[in-house]
């Protein structure tokens, strides 16, 4: 998608470096960063310079390419794979991408290993773009249906950033919105601010602005009253891990939006590529939920009057804060899953029908 009118992807490989857009600087500064080593790739995931389930998967895949450039010994590769998987535990795409790479690379001791790794990492990215595009085509039908009944702007609430910045291109939750906009359907997005890191305000609103899509940032607790007032036609969110039974793990706060949507009879959709499905875990309580540094809550970053990015403390120094990054929305509150293969019920039956 576009930034200042120029097409970008969120990650690419050039001259033996991995190039990323440093998302910790957005929306104030647009900085392209070079990742030069496996350590750079791991730090970039941990610090959330790259974030969003599909994108951290792709970064991990390219991280293994960088590991091979540094040292093509199999034990170094195995240790790099383990370090990548533990860098952010909740999004299954990360482990999925590392496992897929390691299936191709384990035991390969020839000078072809680098070429195989680069091709597979590229393939992971190309596939994600295709899947996200298909999610858009499938989700567009739902937006169109609402528009055909309403014949007025479709108001869509989303949480966190499940936009193109969280993927390689298109996004998951935003892909149907981009497709609707391109088709001339009037859409307006309520972007949940998404404390503590403000991905909704800093990233979703930013990327929608760049594509000329109307949006309004709201505080995380505003969705409920907007739904009661009839100002939300549907919700679309992304996910970091969806279980085979349809339970959806996503950015903390998603669950509360789903409860409010259920109470107000507003459709609540989750958009995901199949790389986000965890076919193994049966009970959502077994999903590893990332707990991040409490400083993300107690401090905020923004521009000062000179235009420099500054971080300031907003909580009492003595107070403790807790920062769970994700929650789980039970399948019963999910109207449907929008995938690359079609839209299905959030259930084992629904998912299995699509992904035999
Ligand atoms: O902590 P983040 O910013 O990586 O969390 C991202 C989300 O929760 C997204 O909704 C999810 O990864 C879906 S991405 C298309």
Coordinates of C-alpha atoms and ligand atoms in Angstrom, one line a residue:
X1 CA 0.0 0.0 0.0
X2 CA 1.0 3.6 -0.2
X3 CA 3.0 6.0 2.0
X4 CA 3.1 9.6 0.6
X5 CA 1.8 8.1 -2.7
X6 CA 4.6 5.6 -3.1
X7 CA 3.9 1.8 -3.0
X8 CA 5.7 -0.1 -0.2
X9 CA 5.8 -3.5 1.4
X10 CA 6.6 -3.8 5.1
X11 CA 9.7 -6.0 4.5
X12 CA 12.0 -6.9 1.7
X13 CA 15.4 -8.3 1.0
X14 CA 18.1 -6.2 -0.7
X15 CA 21.9 -6.6 -1.0
X16 CA 22.0 -9.2 1.7
X17 CA 20.1 -6.9 4.2
X18 CA 16.5 -7.2 5.4
X19 CA 14.8 -3.9 5.0
X20 CA 11.9 -3.0 7.3
X21 CA 9.8 0.1 8.1
X22 CA 10.6 0.9 11.7
X23 CA 7.1 1.0 13.2
X24 CA 8.2 2.4 16.6
X25 CA 8.8 5.7 14.8
X26 CA 5.4 5.9 13.0
X27 CA 3.4 8.1 12.5
X28 CA 5.9 10.8 13.2
X29 CA 8.9 9.6 11.3
X30 CA 9.2 7.3 8.3
X31 CA 12.4 5.3 8.7
X32 CA 13.6 2.3 6.7
X33 CA 16.0 0.2 8.7
X34 CA 18.5 -2.4 7.7
X35 CA 18.6 -5.7 9.6
X36 CA 22.0 -7.2 9.2
X37 CA 22.1 -10.1 11.6
X38 CA 19.9 -12.7 13.3
X39 CA 20.4 -10.6 16.5
X40 CA 19.0 -7.5 14.7
X41 CA 16.0 -9.6 13.5
X42 CA 15.2 -10.9 17.0
X43 CA 15.6 -7.4 18.6
X44 CA 13.4 -5.9 15.9
X45 CA 10.6 -8.3 16.8
X46 CA 11.1 -7.9 20.5
X47 CA 11.1 -4.1 20.3
X48 CA 8.2 -4.2 17.9
X49 CA 9.9 -2.3 15.1
X50 CA 8.1 -5.0 13.2
X51 CA 4.8 -6.3 14.7
X52 CA 1.6 -7.9 13.7
X53 CA 1.3 -11.7 13.4
X54 CA 2.1 -12.2 9.7
X55 CA 4.9 -9.6 9.7
X56 CA 6.7 -11.1 12.6
X57 CA 6.5 -14.5 10.9
X58 CA 8.0 -13.0 7.7
X59 CA 10.7 -11.3 9.8
X60 CA 11.6 -14.5 11.5
X61 CA 11.9 -16.2 8.1
X62 CA 14.3 -13.6 6.9
X63 CA 16.0 -13.7 10.3
X64 CA 17.0 -17.3 9.4
X65 CA 18.4 -16.0 6.1
X66 CA 20.6 -13.6 8.0
X67 CA 21.6 -16.4 10.4
X68 CA 22.8 -18.4 7.4
X69 CA 24.7 -15.4 6.0
X70 CA 26.5 -15.1 9.3
X71 CA 27.2 -18.8 9.9
X72 CA 25.8 -21.7 7.9
X73 CA 26.5 -24.2 10.6
X74 CA 23.3 -26.3 11.4
X75 CA 23.7 -25.9 15.2
X76 CA 23.7 -22.1 14.8
X77 CA 20.6 -22.3 12.6
X78 CA 18.8 -24.4 15.2
X79 CA 19.7 -22.1 18.1
X80 CA 18.6 -19.1 15.9
X81 CA 15.2 -20.8 15.2
X82 CA 14.7 -21.4 19.0
X83 CA 15.6 -17.8 19.8
X84 CA 13.2 -16.4 17.2
X85 CA 10.3 -18.6 18.4
X86 CA 10.7 -17.3 22.0
X87 CA 11.0 -13.7 21.0
X88 CA 7.2 -13.1 21.0
X89 CA 5.2 -16.1 22.1
X90 CA 1.6 -15.4 21.3
X91 CA 1.3 -15.0 17.5
X92 CA 1.5 -18.5 16.1
X93 CA 2.6 -17.1 12.7
X94 CA 6.1 -16.7 14.1
X95 CA 6.5 -20.4 15.0
X96 CA 4.7 -21.4 11.8
X97 CA 7.2 -19.5 9.6
X98 CA 10.2 -20.7 11.5
X99 CA 9.0 -24.4 11.3
X100 CA 8.3 -23.9 7.6
X101 CA 11.8 -22.6 7.0
X102 CA 13.5 -25.3 9.2
X103 CA 11.6 -28.0 7.2
X104 CA 13.4 -26.8 4.1
X105 CA 16.8 -26.1 5.8
X106 CA 17.4 -28.7 8.4
X107 CA 20.2 -31.0 7.4
X108 CA 21.0 -29.0 4.2
X109 CA 24.8 -28.7 4.3
X110 CA 25.4 -27.7 0.7
X111 CA 26.3 -24.2 -0.6
X112 CA 22.7 -24.1 -1.9
X113 CA 21.3 -23.5 1.7
X114 CA 21.3 -19.7 1.4
X115 CA 19.5 -19.7 -1.9
X116 CA 16.9 -22.2 -0.6
X117 CA 16.4 -19.9 2.5
X118 CA 16.0 -16.7 0.5
X119 CA 13.5 -18.4 -1.9
X120 CA 11.4 -19.8 1.0
X121 CA 11.3 -16.5 2.9
X122 CA 10.2 -14.7 -0.3
X123 CA 7.6 -17.3 -0.9
X124 CA 6.2 -16.8 2.6
X125 CA 5.9 -13.1 1.9
X126 CA 4.3 -13.6 -1.6
X127 CA 1.8 -16.1 -0.2
X128 CA 0.8 -13.8 2.7
X129 CA 0.1 -11.0 0.1
X130 CA -2.0 -13.3 -1.9
X131 CA -3.9 -14.6 1.1
X132 CA -4.5 -11.1 2.4
X133 CA -5.8 -10.0 -1.0
X134 CA -8.2 -12.9 -1.0
X135 CA -9.3 -12.0 2.5
X136 CA -10.2 -8.6 1.1
X137 CA -12.2 -10.1 -1.8
X138 CA -14.1 -12.4 0.6
X139 CA -14.7 -9.7 3.2
X140 CA -15.8 -7.2 0.6
X141 CA -19.0 -9.2 0.0
X142 CA -20.0 -8.7 3.6
X143 CA -19.4 -4.9 3.5
X144 CA -21.3 -4.7 0.2
X145 CA -24.3 -6.5 1.7
X146 CA -24.4 -4.0 4.5
X147 CA -24.0 -1.1 2.0
X148 CA -26.8 -2.5 -0.2
X149 CA -29.2 -2.4 2.7
X150 CA -28.1 0.8 4.2
X151 CA -27.2 2.9 1.1
X152 CA -25.1 5.1 3.3
X153 CA -21.5 5.1 4.7
X154 CA -20.6 1.7 6.3
X155 CA -19.1 2.3 9.8
X156 CA -16.5 -0.3 10.7
X157 CA -14.9 -0.6 14.1
X158 CA -11.4 -2.2 14.3
X159 CA -9.0 -2.8 17.2
X160 CA -5.2 -2.6 17.2
X161 CA -3.5 -2.6 13.8
X162 CA -4.5 -5.5 11.6
X163 CA -3.6 -3.4 8.6
X164 CA -1.0 -3.7 5.9
X165 CA 1.6 -2.7 8.4
X166 CA 0.9 -5.8 10.4
X167 CA 1.3 -8.0 7.2
X168 CA 3.4 -7.7 4.1
X169 CA 0.6 -5.8 2.2
X170 CA -3.2 -5.3 2.3
X171 CA -3.6 -6.3 5.9
X172 CA -6.2 -8.7 7.2
X173 CA -8.9 -6.7 8.9
X174 CA -8.2 -3.7 6.6
X175 CA -8.1 -5.7 3.4
X176 CA -11.9 -5.8 3.0
X177 CA -12.0 -2.1 3.8
X178 CA -9.4 -1.3 1.1
X179 CA -11.3 -3.4 -1.4
X180 CA -14.6 -1.7 -0.5
X181 CA -13.0 1.8 -0.8
X182 CA -11.4 0.9 -4.2
X183 CA -14.9 -0.2 -5.4
X184 CA -16.4 3.1 -4.4
X185 CA -18.3 2.0 -1.3
X186 CA -18.3 4.7 1.3
X187 CA -16.6 3.4 4.4
X188 CA -15.6 5.1 7.7
X189 CA -13.4 3.3 10.3
X190 CA -13.6 3.7 14.0
X191 CA -10.0 3.1 15.0
X192 CA -9.6 2.0 18.7
X193 CA -6.6 3.8 20.1
X194 CA -5.4 0.5 21.5
X195 CA -3.5 1.3 24.7
X196 CA -0.8 0.9 25.7
X197 CA 1.2 1.0 22.5
X198 CA -1.5 2.9 20.5
X199 CA -1.3 0.8 17.3
X200 CA -4.8 1.9 16.4
X201 CA -4.0 5.6 16.7
X202 CA -0.4 5.4 15.5
X203 CA -0.6 2.8 12.7
X204 CA -4.2 2.0 11.6
X205 CA -5.3 5.7 11.4
X206 CA -2.0 6.6 9.7
X207 CA -2.2 3.9 7.0
X208 CA -5.9 4.7 6.3
X209 CA -5.1 8.4 6.0
X210 CA -2.4 7.5 3.5
X211 CA -5.0 5.6 1.4
X212 CA -7.6 8.4 1.7
X213 CA -10.0 6.3 3.9
X214 CA -12.1 8.3 6.4
X215 CA -11.4 7.3 10.0
X216 CA -11.8 8.5 13.5
X217 CA -9.6 7.5 16.5
X218 CA -11.6 6.6 19.6
X219 CA -10.5 5.8 23.1
X220 CA -10.6 2.1 23.7
X221 CA -13.7 2.3 25.8
X222 CA -15.8 4.3 23.4
X223 CA -16.9 1.4 21.1
X224 CA -19.7 0.4 23.5
X225 CA -21.6 3.7 23.4
X226 CA -21.1 4.0 19.6
X227 CA -22.7 0.6 19.2
X228 CA -25.6 1.6 21.4
X229 CA -26.1 4.7 19.3
X230 CA -26.2 2.7 16.1
X231 CA -22.9 4.2 14.8
X232 CA -21.2 0.9 14.2
X233 CA -22.4 -1.4 11.4
X234 CA -19.8 -4.1 11.9
X235 CA -16.5 -4.9 13.6
X236 CA -13.5 -6.5 11.8
X237 CA -10.4 -7.4 13.8
X238 CA -7.3 -9.4 13.2
X239 CA -5.9 -12.3 15.3
X240 CA -2.6 -13.6 16.5
X241 CA -3.8 -17.1 17.0
X242 CA -7.1 -18.7 16.2
X243 CA -7.8 -22.1 17.6
X244 CA -9.4 -24.9 15.6
X245 CA -12.6 -24.5 17.7
X246 CA -12.9 -20.8 16.5
X247 CA -11.7 -19.1 19.7
X248 CA -9.8 -16.0 18.7
X249 CA -6.7 -14.6 20.5
X250 CA -6.0 -11.0 19.6
X251 CA -4.8 -7.7 21.0
X252 CA -6.0 -7.1 24.6
X253 CA -9.4 -5.4 24.5
X254 CA -10.8 -7.4 21.6
X255 CA -12.9 -9.5 23.9
X256 CA -14.6 -6.5 25.4
X257 CA -15.5 -5.2 21.9
X258 CA -16.9 -8.6 21.0
X259 CA -19.1 -8.6 24.1
X260 CA -20.4 -5.1 23.3
X261 CA -21.0 -6.1 19.7
X262 CA -22.9 -9.2 20.8
X263 CA -25.1 -7.2 23.2
X264 CA -25.9 -4.8 20.4
X265 CA -26.4 -7.4 17.7
X266 CA -23.6 -6.0 15.6
X267 CA -21.7 -8.5 13.4
X268 CA -18.2 -9.2 14.7
X269 CA -15.8 -10.6 12.1
X270 CA -12.2 -11.8 12.5
X271 CA -10.0 -11.7 9.4
X272 CA -7.0 -14.2 9.2
X273 CA -4.8 -16.1 6.9
X274 CA -4.5 -19.8 7.5
X275 CA -1.0 -19.3 8.9
X276 CA -2.7 -17.9 12.0
X277 CA -4.7 -21.1 12.8
X278 CA -3.4 -23.2 15.7
X279 CA -4.7 -26.7 14.9
X280 CA -3.1 -28.2 18.1
X281 CA -4.1 -26.3 21.2
X282 CA -7.5 -27.4 22.3
X283 CA -8.1 -25.0 25.3
X284 CA -7.5 -21.2 25.0
X285 CA -6.1 -21.2 28.5
X286 CA -3.0 -23.0 27.0
X287 CA -2.2 -20.1 24.6
X288 CA 1.0 -18.4 25.9
X289 CA -0.2 -14.8 26.5
X290 CA 2.7 -12.3 26.2
X291 CA 3.2 -10.0 29.3
X292 CA 5.2 -7.0 28.3
X293 CA 7.1 -4.4 30.2
X294 CA 4.9 -2.2 32.5
X295 CA 6.8 0.8 31.2
X296 CA 4.6 0.6 28.0
X297 CA 1.8 1.6 30.3
X298 CA 3.5 4.0 32.7
X299 CA 5.2 6.0 29.9
X300 CA 4.0 7.6 26.7
X301 CA 5.8 8.8 23.7
X302 CA 4.9 11.7 21.4
X303 CA 6.2 14.7 19.6
X304 CA 7.3 17.7 21.7
X305 CA 6.9 21.3 20.5
X306 CA 10.2 21.1 18.7
X307 CA 9.1 18.1 16.7
X308 CA 11.4 15.7 18.6
X309 CA 10.0 12.3 19.8
X310 CA 10.0 12.3 23.6
X311 CA 9.0 9.8 26.2
X312 CA 7.4 10.9 29.5
X313 CA 6.1 9.2 32.6
X314 CA 2.4 9.5 33.3
X315 CA 1.8 7.2 36.3
X316 CA 2.9 7.6 39.9
X317 CA 6.4 6.3 40.2
X318 CA 5.4 4.0 43.1
X319 CA 2.4 2.4 41.3
X320 CA 2.6 -1.1 39.9
X321 CA 1.2 -1.7 36.4
X322 CA 0.4 -4.9 34.6
X323 CA 0.7 -5.3 30.8
X324 CA -1.0 -8.4 29.3
X325 CA -0.8 -7.9 25.5
X326 CA -3.6 -10.3 24.3
X327 CA -6.9 -11.7 25.3
X328 CA -9.2 -14.4 23.9
X329 CA -12.6 -13.9 22.4
X330 CA -14.7 -17.2 22.6
X331 CA -16.0 -18.4 19.3
X332 CA -19.6 -17.9 20.3
X333 CA -19.1 -14.1 20.0
X334 CA -17.6 -14.3 16.6
X335 CA -20.0 -13.9 13.6
X336 CA -17.6 -15.3 11.1
X337 CA -13.9 -15.9 10.2
X338 CA -12.8 -14.2 6.9
X339 CA -10.0 -16.3 5.5
X340 CA -8.2 -16.6 2.1
X341 CA -10.5 -19.5 1.2
X342 CA -13.8 -17.9 2.1
X343 CA -15.9 -16.9 5.2
X344 CA -16.8 -19.6 7.7
X345 CA -18.4 -20.1 11.0
X346 CA -16.0 -19.7 14.0
X347 CA -16.0 -23.4 14.8
X348 CA -14.2 -26.6 14.2
X349 CA -16.8 -27.6 11.6
X350 CA -16.5 -24.2 9.8
X351 CA -12.7 -24.2 9.7
X352 CA -12.5 -27.9 8.7
X353 CA -14.9 -27.3 5.8
X354 CA -12.6 -24.6 4.4
X355 CA -9.3 -26.2 5.3
X356 CA -9.8 -29.9 4.6
Ligands
LIG1 O1 1.3 -6.5 19.6 P1 1.0 -6.4 18.1 O2 1.0 -5.0 17.6 O3 2.0 -7.3 17.3 O4 -0.4 -7.0 17.9 C1 -1.0 -7.1 16.7 C2 -2.4 -7.6 16.7 O5 -2.9 -7.9 17.7 C3 -3.1 -7.7 15.4 O6 -4.4 -7.5 15.5 C4 -2.8 -9.2 14.9 O7 -1.5 -9.4 14.9 C5 -3.4 -9.4 13.6 S1 -2.3 -8.8 12.3 C6 -3.0 -8.8 10.8

